[in-house]
Tab-separated table of C-alpha atoms in Angstrom:
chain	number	residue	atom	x	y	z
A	353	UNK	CA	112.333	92.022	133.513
A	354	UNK	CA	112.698	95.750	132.045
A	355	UNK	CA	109.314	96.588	130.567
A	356	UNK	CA	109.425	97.154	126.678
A	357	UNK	CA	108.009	100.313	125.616
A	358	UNK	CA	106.411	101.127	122.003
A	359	UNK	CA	106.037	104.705	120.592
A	360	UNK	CA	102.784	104.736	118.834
A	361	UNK	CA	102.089	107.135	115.716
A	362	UNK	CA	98.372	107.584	115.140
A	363	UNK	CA	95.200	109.339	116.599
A	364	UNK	CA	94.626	107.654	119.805
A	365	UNK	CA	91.099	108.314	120.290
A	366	UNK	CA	90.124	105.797	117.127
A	367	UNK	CA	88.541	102.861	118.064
A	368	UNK	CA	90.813	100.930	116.150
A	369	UNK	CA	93.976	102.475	117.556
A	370	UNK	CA	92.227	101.515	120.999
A	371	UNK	CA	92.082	98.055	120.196
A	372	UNK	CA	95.425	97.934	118.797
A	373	UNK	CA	97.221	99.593	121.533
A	374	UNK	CA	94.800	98.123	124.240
A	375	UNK	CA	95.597	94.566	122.807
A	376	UNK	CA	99.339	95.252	123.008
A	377	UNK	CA	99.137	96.523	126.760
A	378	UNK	CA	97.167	93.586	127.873
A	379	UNK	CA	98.486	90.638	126.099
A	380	UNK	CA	102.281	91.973	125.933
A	381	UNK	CA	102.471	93.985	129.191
A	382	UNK	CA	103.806	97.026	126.751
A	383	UNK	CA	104.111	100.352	128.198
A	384	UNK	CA	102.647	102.369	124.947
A	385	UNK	CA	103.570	106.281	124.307
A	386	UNK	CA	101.347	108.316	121.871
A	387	UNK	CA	101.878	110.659	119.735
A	388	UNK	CA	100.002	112.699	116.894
A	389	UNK	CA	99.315	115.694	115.019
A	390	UNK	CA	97.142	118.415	116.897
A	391	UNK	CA	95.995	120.438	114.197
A	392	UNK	CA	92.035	119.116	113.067
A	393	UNK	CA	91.533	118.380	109.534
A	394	UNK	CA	88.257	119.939	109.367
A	395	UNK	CA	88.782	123.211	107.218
A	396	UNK	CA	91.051	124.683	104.324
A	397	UNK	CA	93.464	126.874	106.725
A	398	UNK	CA	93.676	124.015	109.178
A	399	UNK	CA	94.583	121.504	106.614
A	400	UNK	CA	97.260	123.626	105.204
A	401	UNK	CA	98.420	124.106	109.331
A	402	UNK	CA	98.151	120.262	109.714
A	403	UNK	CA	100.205	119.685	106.528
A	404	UNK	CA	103.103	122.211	108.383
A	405	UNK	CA	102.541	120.454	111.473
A	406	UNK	CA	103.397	116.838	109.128
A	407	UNK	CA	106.716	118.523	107.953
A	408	UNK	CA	108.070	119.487	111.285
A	409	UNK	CA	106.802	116.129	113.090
A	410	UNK	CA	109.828	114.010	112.487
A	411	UNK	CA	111.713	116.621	114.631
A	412	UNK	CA	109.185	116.157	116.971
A	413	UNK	CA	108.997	112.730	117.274
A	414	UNK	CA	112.807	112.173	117.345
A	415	UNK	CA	112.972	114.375	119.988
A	416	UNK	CA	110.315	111.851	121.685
A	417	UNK	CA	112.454	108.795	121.164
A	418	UNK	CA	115.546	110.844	122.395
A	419	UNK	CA	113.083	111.250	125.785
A	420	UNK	CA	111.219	108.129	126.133
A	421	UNK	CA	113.980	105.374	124.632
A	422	UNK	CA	111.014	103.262	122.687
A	423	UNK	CA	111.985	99.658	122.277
A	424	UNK	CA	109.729	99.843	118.979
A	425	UNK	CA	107.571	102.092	117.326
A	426	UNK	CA	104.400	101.305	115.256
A	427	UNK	CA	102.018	103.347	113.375
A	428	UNK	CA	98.860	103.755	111.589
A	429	UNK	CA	98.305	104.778	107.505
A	430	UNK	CA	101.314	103.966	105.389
A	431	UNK	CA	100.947	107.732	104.078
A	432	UNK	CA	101.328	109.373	106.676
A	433	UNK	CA	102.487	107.924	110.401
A	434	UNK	CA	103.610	104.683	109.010
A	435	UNK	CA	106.161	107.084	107.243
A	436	UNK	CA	106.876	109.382	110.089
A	437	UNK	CA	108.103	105.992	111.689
A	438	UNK	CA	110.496	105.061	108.577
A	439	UNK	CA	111.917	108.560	108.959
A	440	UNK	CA	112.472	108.008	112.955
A	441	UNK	CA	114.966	105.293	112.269
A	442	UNK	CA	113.603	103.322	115.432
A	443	UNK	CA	114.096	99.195	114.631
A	444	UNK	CA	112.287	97.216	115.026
A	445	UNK	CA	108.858	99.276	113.520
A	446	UNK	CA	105.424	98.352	112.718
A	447	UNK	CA	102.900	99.662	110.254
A	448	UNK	CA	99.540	99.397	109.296
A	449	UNK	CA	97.783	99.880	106.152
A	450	UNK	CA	94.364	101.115	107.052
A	451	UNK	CA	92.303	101.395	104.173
A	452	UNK	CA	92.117	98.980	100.798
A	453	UNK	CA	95.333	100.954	99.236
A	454	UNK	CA	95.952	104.262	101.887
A	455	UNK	CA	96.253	105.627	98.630
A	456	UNK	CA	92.994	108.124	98.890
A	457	UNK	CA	91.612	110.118	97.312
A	458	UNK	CA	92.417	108.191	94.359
A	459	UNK	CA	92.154	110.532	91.820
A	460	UNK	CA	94.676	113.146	94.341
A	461	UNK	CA	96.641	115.502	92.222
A	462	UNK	CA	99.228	114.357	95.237
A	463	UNK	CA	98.276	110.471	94.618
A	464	UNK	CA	102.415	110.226	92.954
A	465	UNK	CA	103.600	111.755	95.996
A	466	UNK	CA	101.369	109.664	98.350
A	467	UNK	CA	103.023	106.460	96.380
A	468	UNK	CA	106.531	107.202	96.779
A	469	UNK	CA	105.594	108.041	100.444
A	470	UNK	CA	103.819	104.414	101.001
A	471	UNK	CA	106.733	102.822	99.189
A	472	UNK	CA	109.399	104.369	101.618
A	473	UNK	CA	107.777	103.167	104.617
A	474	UNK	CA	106.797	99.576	103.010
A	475	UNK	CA	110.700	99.406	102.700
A	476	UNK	CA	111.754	100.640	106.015
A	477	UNK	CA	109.168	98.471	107.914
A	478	UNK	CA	110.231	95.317	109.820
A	479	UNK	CA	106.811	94.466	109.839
A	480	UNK	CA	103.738	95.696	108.059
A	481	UNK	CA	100.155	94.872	109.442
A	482	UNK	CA	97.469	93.882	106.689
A	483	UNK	CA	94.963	94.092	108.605
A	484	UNK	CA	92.888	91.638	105.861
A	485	UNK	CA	93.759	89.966	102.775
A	486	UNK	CA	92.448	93.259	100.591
A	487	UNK	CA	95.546	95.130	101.873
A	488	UNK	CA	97.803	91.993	101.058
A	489	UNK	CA	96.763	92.096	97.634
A	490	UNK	CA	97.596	95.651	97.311
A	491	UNK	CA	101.189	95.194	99.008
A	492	UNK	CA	101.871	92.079	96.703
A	493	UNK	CA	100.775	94.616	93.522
A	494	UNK	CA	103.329	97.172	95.282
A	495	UNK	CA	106.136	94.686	94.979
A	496	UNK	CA	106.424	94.499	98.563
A	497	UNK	CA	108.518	92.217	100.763
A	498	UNK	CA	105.352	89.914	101.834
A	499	UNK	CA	107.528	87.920	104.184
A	500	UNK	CA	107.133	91.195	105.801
A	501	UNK	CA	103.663	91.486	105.998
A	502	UNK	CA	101.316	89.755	108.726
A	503	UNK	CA	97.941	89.047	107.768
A	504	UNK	CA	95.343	89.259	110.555
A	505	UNK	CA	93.007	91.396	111.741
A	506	UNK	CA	92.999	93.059	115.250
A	507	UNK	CA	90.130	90.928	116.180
A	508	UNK	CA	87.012	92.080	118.407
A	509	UNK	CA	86.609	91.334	121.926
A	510	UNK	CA	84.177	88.698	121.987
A	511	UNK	CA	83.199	88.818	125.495
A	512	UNK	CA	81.820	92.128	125.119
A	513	UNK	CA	80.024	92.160	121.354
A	514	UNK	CA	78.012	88.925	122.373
A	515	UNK	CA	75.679	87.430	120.377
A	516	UNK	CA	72.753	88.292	122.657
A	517	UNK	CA	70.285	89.882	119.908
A	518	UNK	CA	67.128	91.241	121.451
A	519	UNK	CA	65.455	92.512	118.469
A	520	UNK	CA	61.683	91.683	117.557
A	521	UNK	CA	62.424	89.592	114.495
A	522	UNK	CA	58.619	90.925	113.128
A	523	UNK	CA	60.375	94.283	112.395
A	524	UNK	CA	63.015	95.599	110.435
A	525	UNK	CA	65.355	97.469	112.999
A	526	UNK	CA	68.617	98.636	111.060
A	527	UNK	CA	72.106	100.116	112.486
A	528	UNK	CA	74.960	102.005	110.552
A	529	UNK	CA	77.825	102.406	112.964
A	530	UNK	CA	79.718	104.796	110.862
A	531	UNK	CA	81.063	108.367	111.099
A	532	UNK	CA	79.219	110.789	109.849
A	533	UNK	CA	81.200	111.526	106.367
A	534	UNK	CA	80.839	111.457	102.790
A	535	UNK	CA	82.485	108.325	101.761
A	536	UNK	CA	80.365	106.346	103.862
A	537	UNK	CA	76.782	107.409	102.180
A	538	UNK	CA	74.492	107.469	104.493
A	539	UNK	CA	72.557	109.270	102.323
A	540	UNK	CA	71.970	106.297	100.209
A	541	UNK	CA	70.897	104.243	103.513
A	542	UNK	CA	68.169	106.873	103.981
A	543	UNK	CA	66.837	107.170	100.721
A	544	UNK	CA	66.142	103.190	100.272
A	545	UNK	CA	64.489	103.285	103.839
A	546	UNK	CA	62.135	106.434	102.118
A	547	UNK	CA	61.753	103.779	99.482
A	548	UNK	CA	60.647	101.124	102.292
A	549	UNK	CA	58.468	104.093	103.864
A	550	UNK	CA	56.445	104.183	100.646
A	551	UNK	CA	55.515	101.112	100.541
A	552	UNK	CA	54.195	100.836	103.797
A	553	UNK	CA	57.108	98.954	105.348
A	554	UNK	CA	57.535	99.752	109.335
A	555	UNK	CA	61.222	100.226	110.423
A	556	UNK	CA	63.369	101.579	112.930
A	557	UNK	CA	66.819	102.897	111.505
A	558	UNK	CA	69.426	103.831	113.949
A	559	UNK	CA	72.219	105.804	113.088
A	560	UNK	CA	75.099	105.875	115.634
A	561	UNK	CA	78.332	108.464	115.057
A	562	UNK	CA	79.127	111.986	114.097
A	563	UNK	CA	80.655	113.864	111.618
A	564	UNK	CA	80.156	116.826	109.132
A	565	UNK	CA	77.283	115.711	107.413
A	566	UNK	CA	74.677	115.677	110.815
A	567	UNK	CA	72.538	118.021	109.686
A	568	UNK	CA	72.562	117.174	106.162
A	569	UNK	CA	71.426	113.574	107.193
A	570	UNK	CA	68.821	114.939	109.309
A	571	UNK	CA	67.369	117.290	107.043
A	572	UNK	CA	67.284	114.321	104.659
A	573	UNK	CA	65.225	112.266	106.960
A	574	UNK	CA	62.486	115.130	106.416
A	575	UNK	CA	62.596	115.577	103.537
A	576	UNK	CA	62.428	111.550	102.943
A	577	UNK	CA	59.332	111.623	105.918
A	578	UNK	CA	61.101	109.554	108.204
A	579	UNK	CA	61.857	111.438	110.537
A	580	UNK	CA	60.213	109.980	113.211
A	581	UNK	CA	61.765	106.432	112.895
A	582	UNK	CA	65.296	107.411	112.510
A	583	UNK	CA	67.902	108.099	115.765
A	584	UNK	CA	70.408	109.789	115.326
A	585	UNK	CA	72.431	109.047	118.835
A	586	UNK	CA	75.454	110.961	118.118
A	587	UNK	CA	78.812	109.979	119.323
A	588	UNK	CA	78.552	107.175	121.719
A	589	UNK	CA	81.382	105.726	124.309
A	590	UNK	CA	82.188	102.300	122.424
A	591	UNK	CA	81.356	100.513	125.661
A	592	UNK	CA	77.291	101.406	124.786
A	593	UNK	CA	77.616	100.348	121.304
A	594	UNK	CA	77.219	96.240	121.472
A	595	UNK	CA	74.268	97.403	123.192
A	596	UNK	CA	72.920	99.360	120.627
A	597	UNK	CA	73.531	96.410	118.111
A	598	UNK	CA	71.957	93.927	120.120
A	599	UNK	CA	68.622	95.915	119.802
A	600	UNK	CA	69.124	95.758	115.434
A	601	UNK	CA	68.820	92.949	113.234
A	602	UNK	CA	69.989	94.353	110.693
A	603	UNK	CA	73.370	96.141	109.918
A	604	UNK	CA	73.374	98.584	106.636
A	605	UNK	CA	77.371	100.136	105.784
A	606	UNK	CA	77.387	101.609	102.080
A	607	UNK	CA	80.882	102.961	101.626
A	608	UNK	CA	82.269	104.097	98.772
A	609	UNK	CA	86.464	102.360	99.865
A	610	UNK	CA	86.718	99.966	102.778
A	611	UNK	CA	89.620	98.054	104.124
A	612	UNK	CA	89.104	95.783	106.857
A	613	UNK	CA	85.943	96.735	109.269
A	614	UNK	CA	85.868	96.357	112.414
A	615	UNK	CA	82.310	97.577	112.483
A	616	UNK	CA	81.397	94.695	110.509
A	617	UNK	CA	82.956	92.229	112.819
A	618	UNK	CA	81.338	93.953	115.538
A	619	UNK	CA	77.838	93.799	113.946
A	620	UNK	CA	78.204	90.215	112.604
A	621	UNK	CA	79.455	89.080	116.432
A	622	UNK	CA	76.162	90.741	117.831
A	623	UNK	CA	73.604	88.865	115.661
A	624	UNK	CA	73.354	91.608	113.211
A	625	UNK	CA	72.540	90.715	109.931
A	626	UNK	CA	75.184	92.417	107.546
A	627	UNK	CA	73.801	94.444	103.967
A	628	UNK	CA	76.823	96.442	102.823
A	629	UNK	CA	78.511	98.014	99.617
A	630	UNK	CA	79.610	95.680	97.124
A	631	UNK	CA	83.440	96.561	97.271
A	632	UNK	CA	86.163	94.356	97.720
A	633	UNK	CA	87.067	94.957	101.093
A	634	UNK	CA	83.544	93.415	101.858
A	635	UNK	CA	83.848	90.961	99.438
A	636	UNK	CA	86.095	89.682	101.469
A	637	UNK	CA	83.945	88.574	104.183
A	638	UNK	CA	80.531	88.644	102.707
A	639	UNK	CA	79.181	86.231	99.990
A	640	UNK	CA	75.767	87.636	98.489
A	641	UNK	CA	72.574	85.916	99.463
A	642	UNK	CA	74.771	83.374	101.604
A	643	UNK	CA	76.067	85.272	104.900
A	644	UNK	CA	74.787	88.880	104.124
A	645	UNK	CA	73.851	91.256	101.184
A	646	UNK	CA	76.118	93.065	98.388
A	647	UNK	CA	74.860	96.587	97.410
A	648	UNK	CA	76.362	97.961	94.257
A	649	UNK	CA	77.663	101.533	95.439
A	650	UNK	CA	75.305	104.213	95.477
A	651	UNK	CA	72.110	102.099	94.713
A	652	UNK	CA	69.485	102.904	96.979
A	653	UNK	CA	66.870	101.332	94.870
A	654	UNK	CA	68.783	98.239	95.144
A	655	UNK	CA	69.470	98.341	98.906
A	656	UNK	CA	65.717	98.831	99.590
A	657	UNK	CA	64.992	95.785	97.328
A	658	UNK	CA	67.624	93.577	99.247
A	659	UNK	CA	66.598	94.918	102.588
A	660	UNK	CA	62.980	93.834	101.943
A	661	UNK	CA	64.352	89.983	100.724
A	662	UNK	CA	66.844	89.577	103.470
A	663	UNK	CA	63.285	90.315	105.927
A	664	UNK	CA	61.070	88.506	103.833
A	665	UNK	CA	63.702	84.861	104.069
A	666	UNK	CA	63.940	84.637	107.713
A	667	UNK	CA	65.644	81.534	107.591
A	668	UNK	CA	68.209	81.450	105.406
A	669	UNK	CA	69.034	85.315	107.497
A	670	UNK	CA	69.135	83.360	111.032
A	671	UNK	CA	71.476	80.866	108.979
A	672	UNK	CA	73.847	83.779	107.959
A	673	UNK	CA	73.547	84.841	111.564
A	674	UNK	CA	74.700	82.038	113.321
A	675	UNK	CA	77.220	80.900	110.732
A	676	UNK	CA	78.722	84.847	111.023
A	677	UNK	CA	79.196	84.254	114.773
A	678	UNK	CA	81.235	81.269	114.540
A	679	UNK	CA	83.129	82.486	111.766
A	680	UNK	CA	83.750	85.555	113.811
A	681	UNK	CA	85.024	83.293	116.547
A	682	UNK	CA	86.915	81.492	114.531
A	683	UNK	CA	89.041	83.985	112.639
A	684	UNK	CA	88.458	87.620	114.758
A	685	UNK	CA	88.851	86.767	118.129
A	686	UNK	CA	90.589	89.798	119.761
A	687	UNK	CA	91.919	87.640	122.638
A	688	UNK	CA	93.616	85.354	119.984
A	689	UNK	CA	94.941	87.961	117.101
A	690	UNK	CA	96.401	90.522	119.385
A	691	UNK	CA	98.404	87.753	121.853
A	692	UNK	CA	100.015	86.814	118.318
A	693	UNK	CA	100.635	90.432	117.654
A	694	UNK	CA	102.135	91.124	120.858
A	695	UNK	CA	104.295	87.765	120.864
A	696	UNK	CA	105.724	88.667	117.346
A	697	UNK	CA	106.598	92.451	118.727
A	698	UNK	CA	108.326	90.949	121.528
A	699	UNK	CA	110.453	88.737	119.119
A	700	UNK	CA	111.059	91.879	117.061
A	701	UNK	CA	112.302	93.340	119.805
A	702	UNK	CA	114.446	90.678	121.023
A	703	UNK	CA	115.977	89.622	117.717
A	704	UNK	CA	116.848	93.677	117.321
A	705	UNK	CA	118.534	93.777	120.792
């Protein structure tokens, strides 16, 4: 049997493009092609390059699909690839919404623009991935097609973030697993663990990632006096991180927007015990004081406060702990999720043939 091959619009080196295009290779025997933009989005004059680069990328990617003959093409961010694949004219097509709404920053002077952009590819999509009921809630209030959408998560690989904790429970040891940027606050985490500092509270804080604001973070550690019990590891090959969560009980992620995490899942699967922002996309999975901790946004105070409870009840925390693992078994096994992805792509594919 010919092997089916999918054209895939996104930045490949994400880990959740990895999963999703990993998932699809080994549960669907795809053959995947990448694509995506070249130009970084990490100053003015290469965000008004990157933006060129956007405009000229459906020649580019037609010109792919002339080449390479895709059987289906999928993408990530209705925005911005998701609409690149409604303007390729490939059927059957796949897109993700990645974030609660994709629709960021919200207060854009382009936020009109971005809408009739999402709207576009909502309509040209076979299928659109909500990666968790947030996003579904935001397609329904977009008047989309739901019989479209698919609601599931990717899913973690459970065989390698395993629930094999190693942490002394006598000692807070936290873990934020998120890029270094401003919309995830991590100035926020370090400030409540200055708070813990001060009141004599031992602690190890680990900080795994990279992004612009490095040596902001670290100069805020000084400045805070702990210094000395926060790591800053950098970027780290995914394979080391269930490792590195395995040695934390607890998991701290304050952002500011959130979709569906994966880094939640992750942390949850490994025995971490999850404090994070109290937004909807974590509302989703996290019920406060029952299975983990809800921070109003950009309340260190408060996250110090709920860090110190969440230590000081030690049972109802090993509760949350093992009742996160089965859920996470139950409704985020990658094994499961993405052979139900992969089937429903191959139907696509054969009902379009």
């Amino acid at each position: 049997m010919k092997k089916r091959k999918i054209l895939f619009l996104g930045e490949s080196y994400r880990a959740d493009a990895i999963t999703w295009t990993n998932g699809l290779k080994e549960f669907g025997d795809f053959e995947i092609i990448y694509w995506e933009l070249q130009t970084p989005n990490n100053s003015f004059l290469n965000r008004i390059l990157r933006t060129l680069e956007f405009i000229f990328a459906p020649i580019t990617v037609r010109k792919i699909i002339r080449q390479q003959k895709p059987d289906m093409i999928i993408a990530e961010r209705t925005t911005s690839y998701g609409f690149l694949a409604a303007l390729s004219g490939v059927q059957p097509s796949a897109i993700a919404q990645q974030g609660k709404t994709d629709l960021w920053p919200e207060d854009s002077i382009t936020i009109t623009l971005s809408k009739i952009i999402q709207n576009y590819a909502f309509k040209k999509a076979t299928l659109i991935h909500a990666w968790g009921p947030i996003m579904a809630k935001h397609m329904k209030n977009s008047k989309v097609d739901m019989s479209k959408v698919l609601v599931l998560p990717k899913g973690i690989d459970l065989s390698v973030f395993e629930n094999k904790n190693t942490t002394n429970p006598d000692k807070i040891c936290a873990i934020v697993t998120r890029s270094l940027l401003p919309e995830y606050r991590h100035d926020i985490t370090l400030k409540a663990f200055g708070t813990l500092h001060q009141k004599g509270i031992d602690f190890t804080l680990t900080i795994v990632g990279h992004g612009i604001r490095l040596e902001y973070l670290k100069d805020l550690a000084k400045k805070m006096q702990i210094e000395n019990k926060v790591i800053f590891t950098g970027r780290i090959p995914n394979t080391e991180l269930p490792e590195q969560l395995q040695k934390s009980n607890f998991y701290i992620s304050m952002p500011v927007t959130e979709g569906v995490s994966a880094s939640l899942f992750e942390a949850m699967a490994c025995g971490c015990y999850p404090i994070v922002s109290n937004i909807s996309g974590n509302q989703s999975w996290i019920n406060h004081r029952e299975n983990g901790q809800l921070i109003t946004v950009d309340d260190s105070e408060m996250l110090a406060n709920e860090i110190l409870w969440a230590f000081e009840n030690t049972a109802i925390r090993n509760e949350a702990v093992t009742n996160n693992r089965k859920f996470i078994e139950n409704q985020a096994d990658y094994k499961i999720n993405m052979k139900i992805i992969a089937d429903k792509y191959h139907e696509l594919i054969n009902n379009t043939i």
